[in-house]
Amino acid sequence: MNVINPATEEIIAVLEEDDHLSLEKKHELLKAGQVSWAKRTLEERLAVVTRFFDLLDTEKEKLAAILTAETGKPLQQSRNEINGARTRIKWMLVHAAKYLSEEMVSDTGDMQEKISYEPLGVVCNISAWNYPYLVGVNVFIPALLAGNAVLYKPSEYAALTGLEIERLLKAAGIPEDVFMVALGTGQTGELLLDMDFNGFFFTGSYKTGQHIYERVAWKMVPCQLELGGKDPLYVTDDVKDIAAVAAGTADGAFYNNGQSCCSVERIYVHEKVYDEYVAAFVREVKSWKSGLPTEDGVYFGALTRKPQLAVLEGQVREAVANGASLVLGGHVQQGPGYYFEPTILTNVSNKMKVMQEESFGPIIGIMKVKDDEEALKLMQDTAYGLTASVYSNTLDRATRILSQIDSGSGYWNCCDRVSAGLPWSGRKHSGIGVSLSHQGFRAFTKPKAWHLKN
């Protein structure tokens, strides 16, 4: 399996993919290792993860350089991702005992009722390439803390990072037979779906997630899917600082080249502030630098996957053919690497692909609306349900709108953010299950009810 630098198209590593035999061997080792790992105290497991937390900081520059080389992410954004992962891990370290320990429900003297949280066993984590540290720690850290063993399949577009995660976990003290990496493409993933895991946890596209859900349903084990989004954002007419709102929402749309499940992908703006907002939005995006992701100050690096260039070109072409105005960008950049110009479309409609289908790239459609009711109707017009945002000077106005949208997260005067203490969940085509928060710990456990009569 070739690992290609998307910024230069150079092969930077050649890795051996796992086959059926190697995966079966790893699975058998993990089953044995999980038993002894679960017998360790939570304090011991916390100490190991704390050392991993420290190593991420100690080796941050090396890890960021590898992440940038295989994904095209600007180097500073790679550092930011590792810092963000450490922030989440720290929250998990602080709260693990609270959410994984036994709960006493009642004690009447002659009868005790309590709940214990037992590990699932050996879980399969098929992870994503766009934020391999962030989406990875959402799964394997609480899984390990809860006493599970993990077979972790990084995306083929972030395989080197997956190997670094494995190296640091084992340097921190995770036993060899408690965390293992499976390398390969979708074919490797198919082999994993045939195996007898105690849970499947996937981050990626709706299409692949639906396939996984159907393939493993008969196993009757937990299957959690963190999938894509077509996240809407509405700017009302009472915002005070339009330039600041435009800058913040542009970052929400274009950070990491728009390659985020919770990127802003559709923007609706009240007609009273539309022209001013669009002008400020365009000015902001034009001020950002594109180039090699290793250069200082670069905001737009290369896309991670070459096929996405054609998807973005197709969305632009279809939108313009149906009346949209191409205000900025719209083309593949010439030369080596998978670069697409930051693209802004106006005069769009909700019937266009750019407003309905996940873009996963540096492209945004901005649409004028006459009032809140029209904005709400358009925001609801989606098969996805991950996040939704409203920018307004009035909390009541924003919450009235957000409460009517079927999404896992609602944002007022912010967007494109995740907090370790809050549940991260999708609705409809955006997935099933919950990571982060106390529910993210419990996702990796089996509750047992205890009735103890004296």
mmCIF file with all atom_site columns, N, CA and C in Angstrom, residues 240-299:
data_model
loop_
_atom_site.group_PDB
_atom_site.id
_atom_site.type_symbol
_atom_site.label_atom_id
_atom_site.label_alt_id
_atom_site.label_comp_id
_atom_site.label_asym_id
_atom_site.label_entity_id
_atom_site.label_seq_id
_atom_site.pdbx_PDB_ins_code
_atom_site.Cartn_x
_atom_site.Cartn_y
_atom_site.Cartn_z
_atom_site.occupancy
_atom_site.B_iso_or_equiv
_atom_site.pdbx_formal_charge
_atom_site.auth_seq_id
_atom_site.auth_comp_id
_atom_site.auth_asym_id
_atom_site.auth_atom_id
_atom_site.pdbx_PDB_model_num
ATOM 1   N N  . LYS A 1 240 ? -24.478 42.259 15.213 1.00 0.00 ? 240 LYS A N  1
ATOM 2   C CA . LYS A 1 240 ? -23.890 43.581 15.428 1.00 0.00 ? 240 LYS A CA 1
ATOM 3   C C  . LYS A 1 240 ? -22.631 43.815 14.600 1.00 0.00 ? 240 LYS A C  1
ATOM 4   N N  . ASP A 1 241 ? -21.755 42.828 14.570 1.00 0.00 ? 241 ASP A N  1
ATOM 5   C CA . ASP A 1 241 ? -20.473 42.998 13.878 1.00 0.00 ? 241 ASP A CA 1
ATOM 6   C C  . ASP A 1 241 ? -20.423 42.020 12.704 1.00 0.00 ? 241 ASP A C  1
ATOM 7   N N  . ILE A 1 242 ? -20.871 42.467 11.563 1.00 0.00 ? 242 ILE A N  1
ATOM 8   C CA . ILE A 1 242 ? -20.983 41.568 10.415 1.00 0.00 ? 242 ILE A CA 1
ATOM 9   C C  . ILE A 1 242 ? -19.613 41.088 9.949  1.00 0.00 ? 242 ILE A C  1
ATOM 10  N N  . ALA A 1 243 ? -18.617 41.941 10.004 1.00 0.00 ? 243 ALA A N  1
ATOM 11  C CA . ALA A 1 243 ? -17.272 41.537 9.573  1.00 0.00 ? 243 ALA A CA 1
ATOM 12  C C  . ALA A 1 243 ? -16.743 40.402 10.441 1.00 0.00 ? 243 ALA A C  1
ATOM 13  N N  . ALA A 1 244 ? -16.957 40.501 11.741 1.00 0.00 ? 244 ALA A N  1
ATOM 14  C CA . ALA A 1 244 ? -16.495 39.445 12.651 1.00 0.00 ? 244 ALA A CA 1
ATOM 15  C C  . ALA A 1 244 ? -17.260 38.155 12.427 1.00 0.00 ? 244 ALA A C  1
ATOM 16  N N  . VAL A 1 245 ? -18.565 38.279 12.197 1.00 0.00 ? 245 VAL A N  1
ATOM 17  C CA . VAL A 1 245 ? -19.379 37.093 11.928 1.00 0.00 ? 245 VAL A CA 1
ATOM 18  C C  . VAL A 1 245 ? -18.933 36.434 10.626 1.00 0.00 ? 245 VAL A C  1
ATOM 19  N N  . ALA A 1 246 ? -18.669 37.244 9.607  1.00 0.00 ? 246 ALA A N  1
ATOM 20  C CA . ALA A 1 246 ? -18.211 36.699 8.332  1.00 0.00 ? 246 ALA A CA 1
ATOM 21  C C  . ALA A 1 246 ? -16.883 35.969 8.494  1.00 0.00 ? 246 ALA A C  1
ATOM 22  N N  . ALA A 1 247 ? -15.969 36.550 9.263  1.00 0.00 ? 247 ALA A N  1
ATOM 23  C CA . ALA A 1 247 ? -14.668 35.915 9.476  1.00 0.00 ? 247 ALA A CA 1
ATOM 24  C C  . ALA A 1 247 ? -14.811 34.592 10.217 1.00 0.00 ? 247 ALA A C  1
ATOM 25  N N  . GLY A 1 248 ? -15.626 34.575 11.270 1.00 0.00 ? 248 GLY A N  1
ATOM 26  C CA . GLY A 1 248 ? -15.795 33.353 12.048 1.00 0.00 ? 248 GLY A CA 1
ATOM 27  C C  . GLY A 1 248 ? -16.493 32.252 11.279 1.00 0.00 ? 248 GLY A C  1
ATOM 28  N N  . THR A 1 249 ? -17.488 32.620 10.501 1.00 0.00 ? 249 THR A N  1
ATOM 29  C CA . THR A 1 249 ? -18.231 31.608 9.749  1.00 0.00 ? 249 THR A CA 1
ATOM 30  C C  . THR A 1 249 ? -17.438 31.119 8.532  1.00 0.00 ? 249 THR A C  1
ATOM 31  N N  . ALA A 1 250 ? -16.613 31.979 7.962  1.00 0.00 ? 250 ALA A N  1
ATOM 32  C CA . ALA A 1 250 ? -15.738 31.538 6.874  1.00 0.00 ? 250 ALA A CA 1
ATOM 33  C C  . ALA A 1 250 ? -14.759 30.483 7.383  1.00 0.00 ? 250 ALA A C  1
ATOM 34  N N  . ASP A 1 251 ? -14.225 30.702 8.570  1.00 0.00 ? 251 ASP A N  1
ATOM 35  C CA . ASP A 1 251 ? -13.329 29.715 9.170  1.00 0.00 ? 251 ASP A CA 1
ATOM 36  C C  . ASP A 1 251 ? -14.078 28.417 9.439  1.00 0.00 ? 251 ASP A C  1
ATOM 37  N N  . GLY A 1 252 ? -15.331 28.532 9.866  1.00 0.00 ? 252 GLY A N  1
ATOM 38  C CA . GLY A 1 252 ? -16.151 27.342 10.095 1.00 0.00 ? 252 GLY A CA 1
ATOM 39  C C  . GLY A 1 252 ? -16.405 26.554 8.834  1.00 0.00 ? 252 GLY A C  1
ATOM 40  N N  . ALA A 1 253 ? -16.418 27.252 7.701  1.00 0.00 ? 253 ALA A N  1
ATOM 41  C CA . ALA A 1 253 ? -16.652 26.579 6.422  1.00 0.00 ? 253 ALA A CA 1
ATOM 42  C C  . ALA A 1 253 ? -15.388 26.008 5.813  1.00 0.00 ? 253 ALA A C  1
ATOM 43  N N  . PHE A 1 254 ? -14.239 26.675 6.025  1.00 0.00 ? 254 PHE A N  1
ATOM 44  C CA . PHE A 1 254 ? -13.045 26.347 5.254  1.00 0.00 ? 254 PHE A CA 1
ATOM 45  C C  . PHE A 1 254 ? -11.891 25.749 6.066  1.00 0.00 ? 254 PHE A C  1
ATOM 46  N N  . TYR A 1 255 ? -12.001 25.702 7.391  1.00 0.00 ? 255 TYR A N  1
ATOM 47  C CA . TYR A 1 255 ? -10.905 25.127 8.171  1.00 0.00 ? 255 TYR A CA 1
ATOM 48  C C  . TYR A 1 255 ? -10.666 23.678 7.754  1.00 0.00 ? 255 TYR A C  1
ATOM 49  N N  . ASN A 1 256 ? -9.406  23.282 7.708  1.00 0.00 ? 256 ASN A N  1
ATOM 50  C CA . ASN A 1 256 ? -9.021  21.948 7.232  1.00 0.00 ? 256 ASN A CA 1
ATOM 51  C C  . ASN A 1 256 ? -9.547  21.697 5.817  1.00 0.00 ? 256 ASN A C  1
ATOM 52  N N  . ASN A 1 257 ? -9.557  22.777 5.021  1.00 0.00 ? 257 ASN A N  1
ATOM 53  C CA . ASN A 1 257 ? -10.030 22.695 3.631  1.00 0.00 ? 257 ASN A CA 1
ATOM 54  C C  . ASN A 1 257 ? -11.479 22.236 3.536  1.00 0.00 ? 257 ASN A C  1
ATOM 55  N N  . GLY A 1 258 ? -12.252 22.494 4.592  1.00 0.00 ? 258 GLY A N  1
ATOM 56  C CA . GLY A 1 258 ? -13.644 22.069 4.586  1.00 0.00 ? 258 GLY A CA 1
ATOM 57  C C  . GLY A 1 258 ? -13.831 20.576 4.756  1.00 0.00 ? 258 GLY A C  1
ATOM 58  N N  . GLN A 1 259 ? -12.768 19.877 5.084  1.00 0.00 ? 259 GLN A N  1
ATOM 59  C CA . GLN A 1 259 ? -12.819 18.418 5.204  1.00 0.00 ? 259 GLN A CA 1
ATOM 60  C C  . GLN A 1 259 ? -13.155 18.015 6.647  1.00 0.00 ? 259 GLN A C  1
ATOM 61  N N  . SER A 1 260 ? -14.344 18.372 7.041  1.00 0.00 ? 260 SER A N  1
ATOM 62  C CA . SER A 1 260 ? -14.806 18.060 8.387  1.00 0.00 ? 260 SER A CA 1
ATOM 63  C C  . SER A 1 260 ? -16.279 17.746 8.334  1.00 0.00 ? 260 SER A C  1
ATOM 64  N N  . CYS A 1 261 ? -16.703 16.745 9.090  1.00 0.00 ? 261 CYS A N  1
ATOM 65  C CA . CYS A 1 261 ? -18.116 16.379 9.087  1.00 0.00 ? 261 CYS A CA 1
ATOM 66  C C  . CYS A 1 261 ? -18.973 17.509 9.615  1.00 0.00 ? 261 CYS A C  1
ATOM 67  N N  . CYS A 1 262 ? -18.415 18.356 10.496 1.00 0.00 ? 262 CYS A N  1
ATOM 68  C CA . CYS A 1 262 ? -19.205 19.447 11.068 1.00 0.00 ? 262 CYS A CA 1
ATOM 69  C C  . CYS A 1 262 ? -18.819 20.801 10.493 1.00 0.00 ? 262 CYS A C  1
ATOM 70  N N  . SER A 1 263 ? -18.138 20.824 9.339  1.00 0.00 ? 263 SER A N  1
ATOM 71  C CA . SER A 1 263 ? -17.904 22.095 8.658  1.00 0.00 ? 263 SER A CA 1
ATOM 72  C C  . SER A 1 263 ? -19.232 22.740 8.291  1.00 0.00 ? 263 SER A C  1
ATOM 73  N N  . VAL A 1 264 ? -19.248 24.060 8.278  1.00 0.00 ? 264 VAL A N  1
ATOM 74  C CA . VAL A 1 264 ? -20.402 24.771 7.738  1.00 0.00 ? 264 VAL A CA 1
ATOM 75  C C  . VAL A 1 264 ? -20.455 24.492 6.240  1.00 0.00 ? 264 VAL A C  1
ATOM 76  N N  . GLU A 1 265 ? -21.573 23.954 5.763  1.00 0.00 ? 265 GLU A N  1
ATOM 77  C CA . GLU A 1 265 ? -21.669 23.591 4.348  1.00 0.00 ? 265 GLU A CA 1
ATOM 78  C C  . GLU A 1 265 ? -22.772 24.345 3.608  1.00 0.00 ? 265 GLU A C  1
ATOM 79  N N  . ARG A 1 266 ? -23.630 25.047 4.342  1.00 0.00 ? 266 ARG A N  1
ATOM 80  C CA . ARG A 1 266 ? -24.693 25.840 3.716  1.00 0.00 ? 266 ARG A CA 1
ATOM 81  C C  . ARG A 1 266 ? -24.892 27.093 4.559  1.00 0.00 ? 266 ARG A C  1
ATOM 82  N N  . ILE A 1 267 ? -24.910 28.248 3.925  1.00 0.00 ? 267 ILE A N  1
ATOM 83  C CA . ILE A 1 267 ? -25.089 29.497 4.672  1.00 0.00 ? 267 ILE A CA 1
ATOM 84  C C  . ILE A 1 267 ? -26.315 30.235 4.138  1.00 0.00 ? 267 ILE A C  1
ATOM 85  N N  . TYR A 1 268 ? -27.194 30.621 5.069  1.00 0.00 ? 268 TYR A N  1
ATOM 86  C CA . TYR A 1 268 ? -28.381 31.406 4.747  1.00 0.00 ? 268 TYR A CA 1
ATOM 87  C C  . TYR A 1 268 ? -28.264 32.742 5.480  1.00 0.00 ? 268 TYR A C  1
ATOM 88  N N  . VAL A 1 269 ? -28.497 33.834 4.753  1.00 0.00 ? 269 VAL A N  1
ATOM 89  C CA . VAL A 1 269 ? -28.278 35.166 5.310  1.00 0.00 ? 269 VAL A CA 1
ATOM 90  C C  . VAL A 1 269 ? -29.524 36.021 5.087  1.00 0.00 ? 269 VAL A C  1
ATOM 91  N N  . HIS A 1 270 ? -29.962 36.690 6.148  1.00 0.00 ? 270 HIS A N  1
ATOM 92  C CA . HIS A 1 270 ? -31.122 37.580 6.036  1.00 0.00 ? 270 HIS A CA 1
ATOM 93  C C  . HIS A 1 270 ? -30.847 38.659 4.998  1.00 0.00 ? 270 HIS A C  1
ATOM 94  N N  . GLU A 1 271 ? -31.850 38.956 4.201  1.00 0.00 ? 271 GLU A N  1
ATOM 95  C CA . GLU A 1 271 ? -31.677 39.879 3.070  1.00 0.00 ? 271 GLU A CA 1
ATOM 96  C C  . GLU A 1 271 ? -31.188 41.268 3.487  1.00 0.00 ? 271 GLU A C  1
ATOM 97  N N  . LYS A 1 272 ? -31.487 41.683 4.713  1.00 0.00 ? 272 LYS A N  1
ATOM 98  C CA . LYS A 1 272 ? -31.086 43.013 5.162  1.00 0.00 ? 272 LYS A CA 1
ATOM 99  C C  . LYS A 1 272 ? -29.573 43.140 5.354  1.00 0.00 ? 272 LYS A C  1
ATOM 100 N N  . VAL A 1 273 ? -28.893 42.031 5.606  1.00 0.00 ? 273 VAL A N  1
ATOM 101 C CA . VAL A 1 273 ? -27.440 42.094 5.823  1.00 0.00 ? 273 VAL A CA 1
ATOM 102 C C  . VAL A 1 273 ? -26.674 41.256 4.804  1.00 0.00 ? 273 VAL A C  1
ATOM 103 N N  . TYR A 1 274 ? -27.393 40.717 3.832  1.00 0.00 ? 274 TYR A N  1
ATOM 104 C CA . TYR A 1 274 ? -26.794 39.771 2.884  1.00 0.00 ? 274 TYR A CA 1
ATOM 105 C C  . TYR A 1 274 ? -25.613 40.370 2.132  1.00 0.00 ? 274 TYR A C  1
ATOM 106 N N  . ASP A 1 275 ? -25.788 41.503 1.487  1.00 0.00 ? 275 ASP A N  1
ATOM 107 C CA . ASP A 1 275 ? -24.722 42.075 0.660  1.00 0.00 ? 275 ASP A CA 1
ATOM 108 C C  . ASP A 1 275 ? -23.478 42.387 1.483  1.00 0.00 ? 275 ASP A C  1
ATOM 109 N N  . GLU A 1 276 ? -23.697 42.981 2.649  1.00 0.00 ? 276 GLU A N  1
ATOM 110 C CA . GLU A 1 276 ? -22.560 43.330 3.516  1.00 0.00 ? 276 GLU A CA 1
ATOM 111 C C  . GLU A 1 276 ? -21.841 42.071 3.991  1.00 0.00 ? 276 GLU A C  1
ATOM 112 N N  . TYR A 1 277 ? -22.616 41.056 4.335  1.00 0.00 ? 277 TYR A N  1
ATOM 113 C CA . TYR A 1 277 ? -22.018 39.801 4.800  1.00 0.00 ? 277 TYR A CA 1
ATOM 114 C C  . TYR A 1 277 ? -21.200 39.136 3.695  1.00 0.00 ? 277 TYR A C  1
ATOM 115 N N  . VAL A 1 278 ? -21.762 39.010 2.508  1.00 0.00 ? 278 VAL A N  1
ATOM 116 C CA . VAL A 1 278 ? -21.050 38.351 1.411  1.00 0.00 ? 278 VAL A CA 1
ATOM 117 C C  . VAL A 1 278 ? -19.753 39.083 1.100  1.00 0.00 ? 278 VAL A C  1
ATOM 118 N N  . ALA A 1 279 ? -19.799 40.413 1.048  1.00 0.00 ? 279 ALA A N  1
ATOM 119 C CA . ALA A 1 279 ? -18.588 41.186 0.762  1.00 0.00 ? 279 ALA A CA 1
ATOM 120 C C  . ALA A 1 279 ? -17.515 40.937 1.818  1.00 0.00 ? 279 ALA A C  1
ATOM 121 N N  . ALA A 1 280 ? -17.910 40.912 3.092  1.00 0.00 ? 280 ALA A N  1
ATOM 122 C CA . ALA A 1 280 ? -16.943 40.667 4.169  1.00 0.00 ? 280 ALA A CA 1
ATOM 123 C C  . ALA A 1 280 ? -16.425 39.237 4.128  1.00 0.00 ? 280 ALA A C  1
ATOM 124 N N  . PHE A 1 281 ? -17.298 38.294 3.807  1.00 0.00 ? 281 PHE A N  1
ATOM 125 C CA . PHE A 1 281 ? -16.911 36.881 3.712  1.00 0.00 ? 281 PHE A CA 1
ATOM 126 C C  . PHE A 1 281 ? -15.856 36.697 2.618  1.00 0.00 ? 281 PHE A C  1
ATOM 127 N N  . VAL A 1 282 ? -16.101 37.285 1.466  1.00 0.00 ? 282 VAL A N  1
ATOM 128 C CA . VAL A 1 282 ? -15.161 37.162 0.341  1.00 0.00 ? 282 VAL A CA 1
ATOM 129 C C  . VAL A 1 282 ? -13.821 37.807 0.692  1.00 0.00 ? 282 VAL A C  1
ATOM 130 N N  . ARG A 1 283 ? -13.852 38.984 1.307  1.00 0.00 ? 283 ARG A N  1
ATOM 131 C CA . ARG A 1 283 ? -12.603 39.652 1.707  1.00 0.00 ? 283 ARG A CA 1
ATOM 132 C C  . ARG A 1 283 ? -11.791 38.766 2.645  1.00 0.00 ? 283 ARG A C  1
ATOM 133 N N  . GLU A 1 284 ? -12.473 38.156 3.587  1.00 0.00 ? 284 GLU A N  1
ATOM 134 C CA . GLU A 1 284 ? -11.787 37.309 4.562  1.00 0.00 ? 284 GLU A CA 1
ATOM 135 C C  . GLU A 1 284 ? -11.113 36.127 3.877  1.00 0.00 ? 284 GLU A C  1
ATOM 136 N N  . VAL A 1 285 ? -11.838 35.417 3.032  1.00 0.00 ? 285 VAL A N  1
ATOM 137 C CA . VAL A 1 285 ? -11.287 34.231 2.393  1.00 0.00 ? 285 VAL A CA 1
ATOM 138 C C  . VAL A 1 285 ? -10.135 34.602 1.456  1.00 0.00 ? 285 VAL A C  1
ATOM 139 N N  . LYS A 1 286 ? -10.246 35.717 0.770  1.00 0.00 ? 286 LYS A N  1
ATOM 140 C CA . LYS A 1 286 ? -9.167  36.159 -0.120 1.00 0.00 ? 286 LYS A CA 1
ATOM 141 C C  . LYS A 1 286 ? -7.882  36.469 0.636  1.00 0.00 ? 286 LYS A C  1
ATOM 142 N N  . SER A 1 287 ? -8.004  36.789 1.910  1.00 0.00 ? 287 SER A N  1
ATOM 143 C CA . SER A 1 287 ? -6.816  37.154 2.695  1.00 0.00 ? 287 SER A CA 1
ATOM 144 C C  . SER A 1 287 ? -6.032  35.948 3.170  1.00 0.00 ? 287 SER A C  1
ATOM 145 N N  . TRP A 1 288 ? -6.582  34.747 3.000  1.00 0.00 ? 288 TRP A N  1
ATOM 146 C CA . TRP A 1 288 ? -5.919  33.545 3.487  1.00 0.00 ? 288 TRP A CA 1
ATOM 147 C C  . TRP A 1 288 ? -4.992  32.973 2.429  1.00 0.00 ? 288 TRP A C  1
ATOM 148 N N  . LYS A 1 289 ? -3.901  32.439 2.891  1.00 0.00 ? 289 LYS A N  1
ATOM 149 C CA . LYS A 1 289 ? -2.835  31.963 1.995  1.00 0.00 ? 289 LYS A CA 1
ATOM 150 C C  . LYS A 1 289 ? -3.025  30.493 1.625  1.00 0.00 ? 289 LYS A C  1
ATOM 151 N N  . SER A 1 290 ? -2.833  30.189 0.343  1.00 0.00 ? 290 SER A N  1
ATOM 152 C CA . SER A 1 290 ? -2.792  28.800 -0.125 1.00 0.00 ? 290 SER A CA 1
ATOM 153 C C  . SER A 1 290 ? -1.353  28.436 -0.460 1.00 0.00 ? 290 SER A C  1
ATOM 154 N N  . GLY A 1 291 ? -1.011  27.151 -0.346 1.00 0.00 ? 291 GLY A N  1
ATOM 155 C CA . GLY A 1 291 ? 0.333   26.734 -0.707 1.00 0.00 ? 291 GLY A CA 1
ATOM 156 C C  . GLY A 1 291 ? 0.719   25.426 -0.063 1.00 0.00 ? 291 GLY A C  1
ATOM 157 N N  . LEU A 1 292 ? 1.999   25.120 -0.092 1.00 0.00 ? 292 LEU A N  1
ATOM 158 C CA . LEU A 1 292 ? 2.499   23.898 0.542  1.00 0.00 ? 292 LEU A CA 1
ATOM 159 C C  . LEU A 1 292 ? 2.151   23.925 2.024  1.00 0.00 ? 292 LEU A C  1
ATOM 160 N N  . PRO A 1 293 ? 1.599   22.865 2.538  1.00 0.00 ? 293 PRO A N  1
ATOM 161 C CA . PRO A 1 293 ? 1.154   22.868 3.937  1.00 0.00 ? 293 PRO A CA 1
ATOM 162 C C  . PRO A 1 293 ? 2.283   23.005 4.949  1.00 0.00 ? 293 PRO A C  1
ATOM 163 N N  . THR A 1 294 ? 3.509   22.848 4.510  1.00 0.00 ? 294 THR A N  1
ATOM 164 C CA . THR A 1 294 ? 4.643   23.011 5.413  1.00 0.00 ? 294 THR A CA 1
ATOM 165 C C  . THR A 1 294 ? 5.122   24.460 5.500  1.00 0.00 ? 294 THR A C  1
ATOM 166 N N  . GLU A 1 295 ? 4.588   25.342 4.648  1.00 0.00 ? 295 GLU A N  1
ATOM 167 C CA . GLU A 1 295 ? 4.994   26.747 4.665  1.00 0.00 ? 295 GLU A CA 1
ATOM 168 C C  . GLU A 1 295 ? 4.277   27.499 5.786  1.00 0.00 ? 295 GLU A C  1
ATOM 169 N N  . ASP A 1 296 ? 4.977   28.444 6.398  1.00 0.00 ? 296 ASP A N  1
ATOM 170 C CA . ASP A 1 296 ? 4.372   29.248 7.453  1.00 0.00 ? 296 ASP A CA 1
ATOM 171 C C  . ASP A 1 296 ? 3.213   30.071 6.908  1.00 0.00 ? 296 ASP A C  1
ATOM 172 N N  . GLY A 1 297 ? 2.174   30.166 7.685  1.00 0.00 ? 297 GLY A N  1
ATOM 173 C CA . GLY A 1 297 ? 1.059   31.032 7.341  1.00 0.00 ? 297 GLY A CA 1
ATOM 174 C C  . GLY A 1 297 ? 0.070   30.461 6.354  1.00 0.00 ? 297 GLY A C  1
ATOM 175 N N  . VAL A 1 298 ? 0.270   29.243 5.894  1.00 0.00 ? 298 VAL A N  1
ATOM 176 C CA . VAL A 1 298 ? -0.654  28.645 4.925  1.00 0.00 ? 298 VAL A CA 1
ATOM 177 C C  . VAL A 1 298 ? -1.935  28.218 5.633  1.00 0.00 ? 298 VAL A C  1
ATOM 178 N N  . TYR A 1 299 ? -3.061  28.614 5.071  1.00 0.00 ? 299 TYR A N  1
ATOM 179 C CA . TYR A 1 299 ? -4.365  28.211 5.585  1.00 0.00 ? 299 TYR A CA 1
ATOM 180 C C  . TYR A 1 299 ? -4.956  27.095 4.734  1.00 0.00 ? 299 TYR A C  1
#
